[in-house]
Tab-separated table of C-alpha atoms and ligand atoms in Angstrom:
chain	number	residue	atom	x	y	z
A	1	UNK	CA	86.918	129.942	75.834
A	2	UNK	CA	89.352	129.894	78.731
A	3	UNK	CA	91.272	132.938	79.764
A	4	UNK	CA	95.126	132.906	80.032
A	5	UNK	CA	94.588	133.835	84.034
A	6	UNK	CA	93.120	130.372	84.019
A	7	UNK	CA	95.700	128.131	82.250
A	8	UNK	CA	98.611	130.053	83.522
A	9	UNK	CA	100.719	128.283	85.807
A	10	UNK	CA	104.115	126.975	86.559
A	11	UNK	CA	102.786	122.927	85.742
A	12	UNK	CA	103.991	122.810	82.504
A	13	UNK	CA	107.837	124.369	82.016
A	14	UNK	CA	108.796	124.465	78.360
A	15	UNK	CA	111.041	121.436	77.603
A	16	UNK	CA	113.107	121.061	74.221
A	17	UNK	CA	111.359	119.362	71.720
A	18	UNK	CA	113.599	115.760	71.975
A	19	UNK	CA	115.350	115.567	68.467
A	20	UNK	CA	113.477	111.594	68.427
A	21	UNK	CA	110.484	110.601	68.825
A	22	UNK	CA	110.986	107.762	71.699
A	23	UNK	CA	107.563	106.721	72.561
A	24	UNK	CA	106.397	106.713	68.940
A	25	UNK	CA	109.657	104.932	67.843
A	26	UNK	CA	108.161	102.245	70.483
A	27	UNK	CA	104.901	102.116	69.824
A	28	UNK	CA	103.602	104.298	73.436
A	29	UNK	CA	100.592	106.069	73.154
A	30	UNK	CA	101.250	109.130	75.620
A	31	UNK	CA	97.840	110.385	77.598
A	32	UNK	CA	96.723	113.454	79.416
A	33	UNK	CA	96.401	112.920	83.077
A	34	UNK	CA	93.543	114.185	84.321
A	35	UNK	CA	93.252	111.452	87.212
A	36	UNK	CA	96.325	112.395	89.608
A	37	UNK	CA	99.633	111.256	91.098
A	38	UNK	CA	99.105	106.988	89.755
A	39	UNK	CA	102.124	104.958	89.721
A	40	UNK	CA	100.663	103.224	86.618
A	41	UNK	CA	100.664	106.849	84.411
A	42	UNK	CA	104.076	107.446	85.503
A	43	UNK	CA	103.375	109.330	88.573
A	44	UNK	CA	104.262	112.789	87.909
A	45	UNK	CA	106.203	115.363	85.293
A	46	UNK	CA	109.402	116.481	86.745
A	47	UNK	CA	109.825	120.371	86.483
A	48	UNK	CA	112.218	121.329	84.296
A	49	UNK	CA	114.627	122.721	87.040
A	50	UNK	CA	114.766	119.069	87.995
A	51	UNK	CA	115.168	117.412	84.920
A	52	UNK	CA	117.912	119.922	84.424
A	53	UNK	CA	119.764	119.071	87.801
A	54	UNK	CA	119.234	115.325	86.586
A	55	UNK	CA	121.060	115.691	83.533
A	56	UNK	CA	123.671	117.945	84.836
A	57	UNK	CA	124.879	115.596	87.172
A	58	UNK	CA	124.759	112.849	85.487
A	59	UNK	CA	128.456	113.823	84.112
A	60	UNK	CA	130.484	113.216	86.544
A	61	UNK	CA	131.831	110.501	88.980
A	62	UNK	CA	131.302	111.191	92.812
A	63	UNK	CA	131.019	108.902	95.860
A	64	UNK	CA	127.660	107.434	96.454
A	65	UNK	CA	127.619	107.025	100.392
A	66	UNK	CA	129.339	110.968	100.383
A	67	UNK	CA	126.720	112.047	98.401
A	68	UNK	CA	123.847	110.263	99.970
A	69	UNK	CA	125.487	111.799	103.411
A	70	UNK	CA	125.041	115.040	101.489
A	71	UNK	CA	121.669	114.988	100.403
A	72	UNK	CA	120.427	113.479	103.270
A	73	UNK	CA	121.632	116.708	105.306
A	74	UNK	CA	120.000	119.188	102.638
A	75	UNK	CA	116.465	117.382	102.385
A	76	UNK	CA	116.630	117.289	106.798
A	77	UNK	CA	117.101	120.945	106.630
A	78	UNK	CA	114.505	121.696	104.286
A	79	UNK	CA	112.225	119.562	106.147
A	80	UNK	CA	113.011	120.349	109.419
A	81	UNK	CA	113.850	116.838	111.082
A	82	UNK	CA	116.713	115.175	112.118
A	83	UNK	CA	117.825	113.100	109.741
A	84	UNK	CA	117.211	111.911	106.073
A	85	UNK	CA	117.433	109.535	103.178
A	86	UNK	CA	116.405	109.152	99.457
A	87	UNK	CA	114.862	105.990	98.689
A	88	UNK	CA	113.893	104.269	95.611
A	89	UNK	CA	109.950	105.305	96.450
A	90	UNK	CA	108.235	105.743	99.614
A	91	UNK	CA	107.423	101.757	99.280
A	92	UNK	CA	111.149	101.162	99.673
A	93	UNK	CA	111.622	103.588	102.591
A	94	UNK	CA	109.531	101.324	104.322
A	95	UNK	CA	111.223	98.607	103.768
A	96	UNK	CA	114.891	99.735	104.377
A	97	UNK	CA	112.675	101.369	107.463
A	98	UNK	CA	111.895	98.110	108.609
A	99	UNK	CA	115.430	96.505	107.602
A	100	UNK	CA	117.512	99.469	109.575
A	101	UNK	CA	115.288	98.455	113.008
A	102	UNK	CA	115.650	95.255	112.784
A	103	UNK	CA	119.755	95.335	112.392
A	104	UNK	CA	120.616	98.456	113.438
A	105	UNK	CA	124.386	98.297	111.651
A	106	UNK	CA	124.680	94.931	112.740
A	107	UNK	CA	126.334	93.504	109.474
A	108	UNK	CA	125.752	89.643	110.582
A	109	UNK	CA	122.123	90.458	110.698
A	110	UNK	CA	121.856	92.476	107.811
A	111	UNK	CA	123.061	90.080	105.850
A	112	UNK	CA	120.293	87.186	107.683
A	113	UNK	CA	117.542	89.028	106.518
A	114	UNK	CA	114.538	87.987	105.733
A	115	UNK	CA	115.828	84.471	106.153
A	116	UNK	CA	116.666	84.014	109.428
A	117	UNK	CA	116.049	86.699	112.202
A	118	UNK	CA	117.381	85.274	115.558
A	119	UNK	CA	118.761	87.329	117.784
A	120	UNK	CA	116.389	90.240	116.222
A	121	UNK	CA	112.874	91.367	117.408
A	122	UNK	CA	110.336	89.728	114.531
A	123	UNK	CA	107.017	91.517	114.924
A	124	UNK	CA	105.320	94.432	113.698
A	125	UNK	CA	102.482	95.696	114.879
A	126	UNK	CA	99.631	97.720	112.806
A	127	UNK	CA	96.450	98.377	112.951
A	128	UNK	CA	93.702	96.688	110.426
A	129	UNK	CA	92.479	99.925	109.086
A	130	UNK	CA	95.954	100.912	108.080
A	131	UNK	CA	96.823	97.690	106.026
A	132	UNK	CA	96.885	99.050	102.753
A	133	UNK	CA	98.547	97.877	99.618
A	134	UNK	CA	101.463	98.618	100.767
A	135	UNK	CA	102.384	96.424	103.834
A	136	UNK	CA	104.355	94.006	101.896
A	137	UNK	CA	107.016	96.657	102.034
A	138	UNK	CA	106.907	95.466	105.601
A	139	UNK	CA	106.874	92.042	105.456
A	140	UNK	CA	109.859	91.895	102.466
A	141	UNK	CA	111.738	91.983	105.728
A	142	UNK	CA	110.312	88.374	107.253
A	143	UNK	CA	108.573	89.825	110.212
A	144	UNK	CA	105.160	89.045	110.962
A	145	UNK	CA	102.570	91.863	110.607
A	146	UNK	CA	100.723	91.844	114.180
A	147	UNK	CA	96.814	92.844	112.958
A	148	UNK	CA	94.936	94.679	116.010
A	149	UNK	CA	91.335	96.360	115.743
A	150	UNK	CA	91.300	97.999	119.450
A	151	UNK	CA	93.280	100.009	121.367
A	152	UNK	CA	93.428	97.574	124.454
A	153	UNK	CA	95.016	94.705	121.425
A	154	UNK	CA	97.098	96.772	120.057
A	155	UNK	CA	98.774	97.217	124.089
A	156	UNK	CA	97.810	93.789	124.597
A	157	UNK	CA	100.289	92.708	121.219
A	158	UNK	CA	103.005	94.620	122.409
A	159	UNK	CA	106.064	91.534	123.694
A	160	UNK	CA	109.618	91.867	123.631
A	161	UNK	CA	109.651	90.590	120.148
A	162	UNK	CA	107.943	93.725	118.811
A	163	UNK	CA	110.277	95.428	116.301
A	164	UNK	CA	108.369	98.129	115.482
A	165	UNK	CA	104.732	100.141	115.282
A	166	UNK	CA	103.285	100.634	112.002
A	167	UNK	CA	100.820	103.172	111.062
A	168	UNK	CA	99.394	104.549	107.684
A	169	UNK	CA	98.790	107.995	107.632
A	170	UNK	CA	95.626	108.225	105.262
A	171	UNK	CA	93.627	105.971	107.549
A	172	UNK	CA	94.521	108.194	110.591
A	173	UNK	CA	90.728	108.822	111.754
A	174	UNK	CA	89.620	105.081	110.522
A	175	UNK	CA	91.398	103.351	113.345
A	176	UNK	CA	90.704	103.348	116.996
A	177	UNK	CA	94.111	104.540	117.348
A	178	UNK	CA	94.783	107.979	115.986
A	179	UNK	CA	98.618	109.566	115.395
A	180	UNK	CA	99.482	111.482	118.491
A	181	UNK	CA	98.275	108.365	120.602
A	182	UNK	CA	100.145	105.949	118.596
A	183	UNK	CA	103.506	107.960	119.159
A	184	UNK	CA	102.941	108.432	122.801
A	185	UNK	CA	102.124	104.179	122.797
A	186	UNK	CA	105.642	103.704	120.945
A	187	UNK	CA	107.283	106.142	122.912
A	188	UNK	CA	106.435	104.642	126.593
A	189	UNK	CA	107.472	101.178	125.268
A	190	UNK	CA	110.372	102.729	123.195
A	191	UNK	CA	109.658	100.716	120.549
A	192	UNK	CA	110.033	102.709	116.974
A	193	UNK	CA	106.993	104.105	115.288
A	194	UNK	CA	106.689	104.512	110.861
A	195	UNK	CA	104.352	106.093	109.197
A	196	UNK	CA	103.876	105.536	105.843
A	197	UNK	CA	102.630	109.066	104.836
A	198	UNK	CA	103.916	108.743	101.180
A	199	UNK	CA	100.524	110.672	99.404
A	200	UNK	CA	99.880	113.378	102.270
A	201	UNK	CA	101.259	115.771	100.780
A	202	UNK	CA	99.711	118.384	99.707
A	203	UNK	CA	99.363	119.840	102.276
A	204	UNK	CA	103.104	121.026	102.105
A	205	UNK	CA	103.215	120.547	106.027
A	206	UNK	CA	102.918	116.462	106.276
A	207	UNK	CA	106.575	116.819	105.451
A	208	UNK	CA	107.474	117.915	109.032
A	209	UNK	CA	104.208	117.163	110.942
A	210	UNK	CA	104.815	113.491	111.999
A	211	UNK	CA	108.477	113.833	112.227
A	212	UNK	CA	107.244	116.809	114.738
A	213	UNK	CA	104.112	114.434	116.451
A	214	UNK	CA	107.540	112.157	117.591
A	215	UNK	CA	106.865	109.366	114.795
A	216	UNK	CA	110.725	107.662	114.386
A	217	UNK	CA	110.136	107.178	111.027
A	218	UNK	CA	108.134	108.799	108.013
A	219	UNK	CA	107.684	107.009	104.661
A	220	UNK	CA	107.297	109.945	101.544
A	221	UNK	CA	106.991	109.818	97.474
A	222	UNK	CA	109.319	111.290	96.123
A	223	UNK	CA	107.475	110.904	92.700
A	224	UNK	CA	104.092	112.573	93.397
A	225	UNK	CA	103.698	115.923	94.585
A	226	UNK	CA	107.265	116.682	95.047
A	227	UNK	CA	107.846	116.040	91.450
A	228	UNK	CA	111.167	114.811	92.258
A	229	UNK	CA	111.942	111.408	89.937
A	230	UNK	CA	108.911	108.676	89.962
A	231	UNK	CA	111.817	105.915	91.499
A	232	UNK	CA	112.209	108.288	94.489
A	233	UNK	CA	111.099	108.505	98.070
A	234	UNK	CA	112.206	109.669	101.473
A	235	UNK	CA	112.622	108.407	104.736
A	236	UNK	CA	112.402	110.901	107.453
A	237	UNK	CA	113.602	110.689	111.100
A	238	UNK	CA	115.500	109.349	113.987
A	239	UNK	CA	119.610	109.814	112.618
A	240	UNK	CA	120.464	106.552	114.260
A	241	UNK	CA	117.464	104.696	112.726
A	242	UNK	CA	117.987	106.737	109.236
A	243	UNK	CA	121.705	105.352	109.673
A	244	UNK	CA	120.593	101.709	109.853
A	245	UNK	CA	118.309	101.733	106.793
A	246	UNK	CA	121.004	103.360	104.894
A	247	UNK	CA	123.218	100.546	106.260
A	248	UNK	CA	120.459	98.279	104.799
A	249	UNK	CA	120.891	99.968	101.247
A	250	UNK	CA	123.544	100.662	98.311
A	251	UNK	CA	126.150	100.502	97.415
A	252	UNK	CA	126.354	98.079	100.311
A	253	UNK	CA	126.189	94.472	98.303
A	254	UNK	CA	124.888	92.015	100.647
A	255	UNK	CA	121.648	93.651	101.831
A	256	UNK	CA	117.834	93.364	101.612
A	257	UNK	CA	117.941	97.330	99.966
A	258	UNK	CA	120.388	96.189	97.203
A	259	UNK	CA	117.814	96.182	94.701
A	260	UNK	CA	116.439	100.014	95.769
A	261	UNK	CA	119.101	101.624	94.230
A	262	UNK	CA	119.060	105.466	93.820
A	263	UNK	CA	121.739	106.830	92.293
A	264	UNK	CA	123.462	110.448	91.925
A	265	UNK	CA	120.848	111.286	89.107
A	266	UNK	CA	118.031	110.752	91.726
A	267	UNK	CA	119.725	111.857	94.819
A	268	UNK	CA	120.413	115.030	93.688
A	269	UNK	CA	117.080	115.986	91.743
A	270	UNK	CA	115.162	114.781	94.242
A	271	UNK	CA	116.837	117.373	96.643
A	272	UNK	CA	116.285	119.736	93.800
A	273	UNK	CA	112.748	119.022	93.538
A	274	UNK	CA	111.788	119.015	97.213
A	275	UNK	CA	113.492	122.659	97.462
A	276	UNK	CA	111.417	124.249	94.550
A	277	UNK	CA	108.311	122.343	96.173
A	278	UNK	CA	109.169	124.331	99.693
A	279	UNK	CA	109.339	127.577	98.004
A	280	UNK	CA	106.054	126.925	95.970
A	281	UNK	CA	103.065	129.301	96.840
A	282	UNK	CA	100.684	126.615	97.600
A	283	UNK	CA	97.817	128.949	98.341
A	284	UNK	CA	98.039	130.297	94.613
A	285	UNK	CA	98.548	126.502	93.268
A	286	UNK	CA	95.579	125.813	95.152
A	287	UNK	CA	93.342	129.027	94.408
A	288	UNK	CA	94.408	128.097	90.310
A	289	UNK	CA	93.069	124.315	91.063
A	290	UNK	CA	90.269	125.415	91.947
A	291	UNK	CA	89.515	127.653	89.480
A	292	UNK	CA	90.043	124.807	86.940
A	293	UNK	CA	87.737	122.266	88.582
A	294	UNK	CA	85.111	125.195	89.197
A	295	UNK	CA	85.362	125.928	85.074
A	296	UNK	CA	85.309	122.454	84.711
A	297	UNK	CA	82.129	121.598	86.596
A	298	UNK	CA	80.472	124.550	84.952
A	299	UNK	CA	81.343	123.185	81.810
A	300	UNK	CA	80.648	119.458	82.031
A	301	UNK	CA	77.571	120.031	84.090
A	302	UNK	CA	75.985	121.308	81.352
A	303	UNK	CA	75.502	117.242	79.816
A	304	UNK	CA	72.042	116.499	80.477
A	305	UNK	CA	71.420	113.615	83.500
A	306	UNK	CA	75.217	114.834	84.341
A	307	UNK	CA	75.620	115.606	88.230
A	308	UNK	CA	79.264	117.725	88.609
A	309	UNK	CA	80.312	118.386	92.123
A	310	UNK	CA	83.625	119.580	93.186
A	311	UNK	CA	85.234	118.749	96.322
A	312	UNK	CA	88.512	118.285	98.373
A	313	UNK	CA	89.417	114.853	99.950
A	314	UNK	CA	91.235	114.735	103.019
A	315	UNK	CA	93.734	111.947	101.941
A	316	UNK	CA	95.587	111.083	99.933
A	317	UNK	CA	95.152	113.754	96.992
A	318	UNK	CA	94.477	116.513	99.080
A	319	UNK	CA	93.627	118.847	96.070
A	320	UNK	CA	90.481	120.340	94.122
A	321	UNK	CA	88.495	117.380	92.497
A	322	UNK	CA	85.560	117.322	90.281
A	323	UNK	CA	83.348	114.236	90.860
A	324	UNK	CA	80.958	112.813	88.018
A	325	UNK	CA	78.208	110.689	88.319
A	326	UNK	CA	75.009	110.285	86.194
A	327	UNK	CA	71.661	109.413	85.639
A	328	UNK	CA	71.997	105.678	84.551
A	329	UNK	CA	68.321	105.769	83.146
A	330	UNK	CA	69.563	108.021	80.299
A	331	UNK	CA	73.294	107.669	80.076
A	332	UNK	CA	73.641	103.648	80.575
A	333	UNK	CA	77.566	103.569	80.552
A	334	UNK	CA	79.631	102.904	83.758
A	335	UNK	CA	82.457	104.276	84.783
A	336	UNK	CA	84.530	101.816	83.323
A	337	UNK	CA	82.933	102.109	80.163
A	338	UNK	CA	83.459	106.036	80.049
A	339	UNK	CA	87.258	105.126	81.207
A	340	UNK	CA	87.986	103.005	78.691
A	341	UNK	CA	86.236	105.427	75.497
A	342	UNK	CA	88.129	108.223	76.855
A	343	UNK	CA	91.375	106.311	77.264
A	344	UNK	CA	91.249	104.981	73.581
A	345	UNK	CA	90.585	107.872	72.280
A	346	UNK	CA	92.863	110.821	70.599
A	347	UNK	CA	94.640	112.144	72.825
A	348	UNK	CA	94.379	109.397	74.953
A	349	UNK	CA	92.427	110.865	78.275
A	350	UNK	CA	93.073	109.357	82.060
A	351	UNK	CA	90.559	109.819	84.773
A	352	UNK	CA	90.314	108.254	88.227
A	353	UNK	CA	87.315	105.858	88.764
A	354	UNK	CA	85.230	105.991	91.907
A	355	UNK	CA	83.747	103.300	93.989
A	356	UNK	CA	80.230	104.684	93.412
A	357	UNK	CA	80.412	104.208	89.721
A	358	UNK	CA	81.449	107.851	88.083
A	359	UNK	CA	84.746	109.249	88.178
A	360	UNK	CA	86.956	112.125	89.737
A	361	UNK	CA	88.978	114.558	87.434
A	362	UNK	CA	91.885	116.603	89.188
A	363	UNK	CA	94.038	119.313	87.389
A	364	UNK	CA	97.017	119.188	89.350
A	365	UNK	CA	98.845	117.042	87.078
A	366	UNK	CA	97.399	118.835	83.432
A	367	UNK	CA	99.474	121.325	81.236
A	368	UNK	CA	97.590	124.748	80.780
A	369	UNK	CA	96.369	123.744	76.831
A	370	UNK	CA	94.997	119.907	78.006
A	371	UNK	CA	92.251	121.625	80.333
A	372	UNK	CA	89.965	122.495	77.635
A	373	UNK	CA	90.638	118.974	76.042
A	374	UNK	CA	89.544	116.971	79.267
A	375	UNK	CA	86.947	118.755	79.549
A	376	UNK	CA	85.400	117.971	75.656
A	377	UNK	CA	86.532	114.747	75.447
A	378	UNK	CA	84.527	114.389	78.614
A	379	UNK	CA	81.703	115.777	77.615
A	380	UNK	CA	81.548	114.021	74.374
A	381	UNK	CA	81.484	110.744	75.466
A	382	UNK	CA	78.984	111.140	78.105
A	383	UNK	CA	76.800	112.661	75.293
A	384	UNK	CA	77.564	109.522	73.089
A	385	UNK	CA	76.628	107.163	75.470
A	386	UNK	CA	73.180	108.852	76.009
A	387	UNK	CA	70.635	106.868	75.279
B	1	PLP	C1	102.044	105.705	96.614
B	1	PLP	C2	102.012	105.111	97.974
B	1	PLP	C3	103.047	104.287	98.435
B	1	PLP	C4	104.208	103.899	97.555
B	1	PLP	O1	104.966	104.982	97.202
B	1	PLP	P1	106.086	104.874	96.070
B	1	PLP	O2	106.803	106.162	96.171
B	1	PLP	O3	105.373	104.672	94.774
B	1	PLP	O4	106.923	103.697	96.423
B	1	PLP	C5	102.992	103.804	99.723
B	1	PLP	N1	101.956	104.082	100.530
B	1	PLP	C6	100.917	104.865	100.125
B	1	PLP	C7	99.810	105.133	101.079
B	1	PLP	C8	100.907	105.397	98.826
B	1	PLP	O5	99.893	106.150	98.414
């Protein structure tokens, strides 16, 4: 049995019971996430305080750009920087990023990109540890991505046509180039530095940390830790450069953002979202995680040929995580194969494979009463794959 101490917790708020059933009327199985923050489950829950601020506004008619102007002001003083916009995810900051360098509030230009970019600077420069999926973001603009795997390239690639400096937080100490470096390079060419930093949080401080280092720009999910809405995202940083990406964006028509539209719903709960997240007591959300994964390890650990080891990774999903692997000999199932039994199964369960063949569970993203569930359903289909 689990005690209450255990599955206490502020993850899962008590939402009304929805008068229809809408993902059985369409035919969507719903799962318990025991994998993380995954665009393809959906990202994240939104706490209740935010789904409330999303409804409640959702009545009324305002003025987009004196709204955005509004929000943007709240989220920079929560965060500590100088300016701020929502974005329709961290992948779109990027790109309106990009856009607002490129143009500045030029609206001849704006309207050129990515077709034609004379008369703007066309190159971005990154190095190849940092290209992640995510770099088309980047590109969306029609620059060229400027791959460098030294120090001495990435000063040798730097020309008068270089637009910006891209860097990926998460591969920080892959690169020859770390953060602080990278800033000081951008800074004594004054050419604008992003980083995409969008699943470094937890820890709450990435929100002001790079803005602090002297990066220009900072790229942030809106939709994973924060909890705000899954089609959100900030952008962080410089006002004037925060001023031409929202120049790049709605409700302006003729622009390379016109399709990342975020409206008053998602302004607003987003700002909702990110203040409840500053207030949060991470040291007790952390100290609960890991009293989950250290039940859950116990627990599954306990399967013969099983090997249970928990563990926090750097980045991204900075939070307690139980890895599985196993004794192939006697359980002769992959990863894949254990992903797939547990996902068809009732309740549908989601885990997060690992290169080396097993899995990771994390808790961060359970309600209290699915704990026990994981952790069975788990256990039962490593046992039925024994040989
Ligand atoms: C999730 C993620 C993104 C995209 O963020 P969205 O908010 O889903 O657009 C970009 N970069 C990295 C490193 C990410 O993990």
């Amino acid at each position: 049995m689990v005690t209450g101490g255990l599955l206490s917790g502020n993850v899962a708020a008590a939402k009304s019971t929805p008068k229809r059933d809408y993902y059985g009327e369409l035919g969507v199985r719903t799962c318990i996430n025991a994998a993380g923050a995954y665009t393809t489950l959906t990202g994240c829950l939104m706490p209740q305080e935010v789904v409330d601020a999303y409804a409640a506004v959702s009545d009324e008619f305002v003025s987009l750009n004196e709204l955005h102007d509004a929000v943007g002001k709240k989220i920079a003083g929560l965060v500590g920087c100088e300016a701020a916009m929502v974005s329709a995810g961290a992948s779109s900051a990027m790109t309106l990023a990009t856009a607002g360098v490129l143009t500045g509030t030029d609206e001849d230009k704006a309207k050129r990109i990515p077709v034609d970019l004379s008369g703007m600077k066309n190159e971005v420069i990154v190095q190849k540890e940092h290209i992640v999926g995510y770099s088309h973001a980047i590109i969306n603009c029609g620059v060229k991505l400027v791959i460098v795997e030294s120090r001495q390239e990435l000063l040798n690639a730097i020309n008068e046509n270089t637009a910006m400096l891209y860097f990926t937080d998460e591969h920080n100490f892959d690169g020859p180039v770390k953060d602080e470096e990278f800033v000081r390079i951008g800074k004594e060419h004054d050419i604008p530095t992003l980083n995409d930093a969008a699943a470094s949080i937890p820890p709450k401080g990435s929100l002001s940390k790079y803005t602090d280092m002297g990066f220009d720009l900072v790229a942030i999910s809106g939709g994973k830790a924060i909890r705000g809405a899954q089609s959100t995202g900030l952008l962080l940083g410089r006002a004037d450069l925060i001023k031409a990406a929202r120049f790049n964006a709605p409700p302006s028509s003729d622009r390379i953002g016109r399709g990342m539209k975020v409206n008053k719903e998602e302004l607003v709960s987003m700002w909702i979202a990110l203040e409840r997240f500053m207030e949060m007591d991470m040291d007790a959300e952390y100290k609960r995680w890991q009293t989950q994964i250290a039940w859950l390890e116990e627990t599954i650990s306990s399967v013969k040929a099983v090997k249970a080891e928990s563990y926090i990774p750097q980045r991204p999903n900075n939070v307690p995580t139980l890895k599985l692997s196993w004794d192939r000999a006697q359980i002769p199932a992959s990863g894949f194969d254990i992903q797939t039994a547990l996902r068809a199964g009732t309740p549908s369960v989601e885990i997060a494979r690992t290169h080396e063949g097993g899995f990771n569970i994390t808790t961060w993203m359970l309600k209290p009463e699915q704990l026990e569930i994981v952790a069975n359903r788990v256990k039962e289909e490593l046992q039925k794959a024994r040989v």
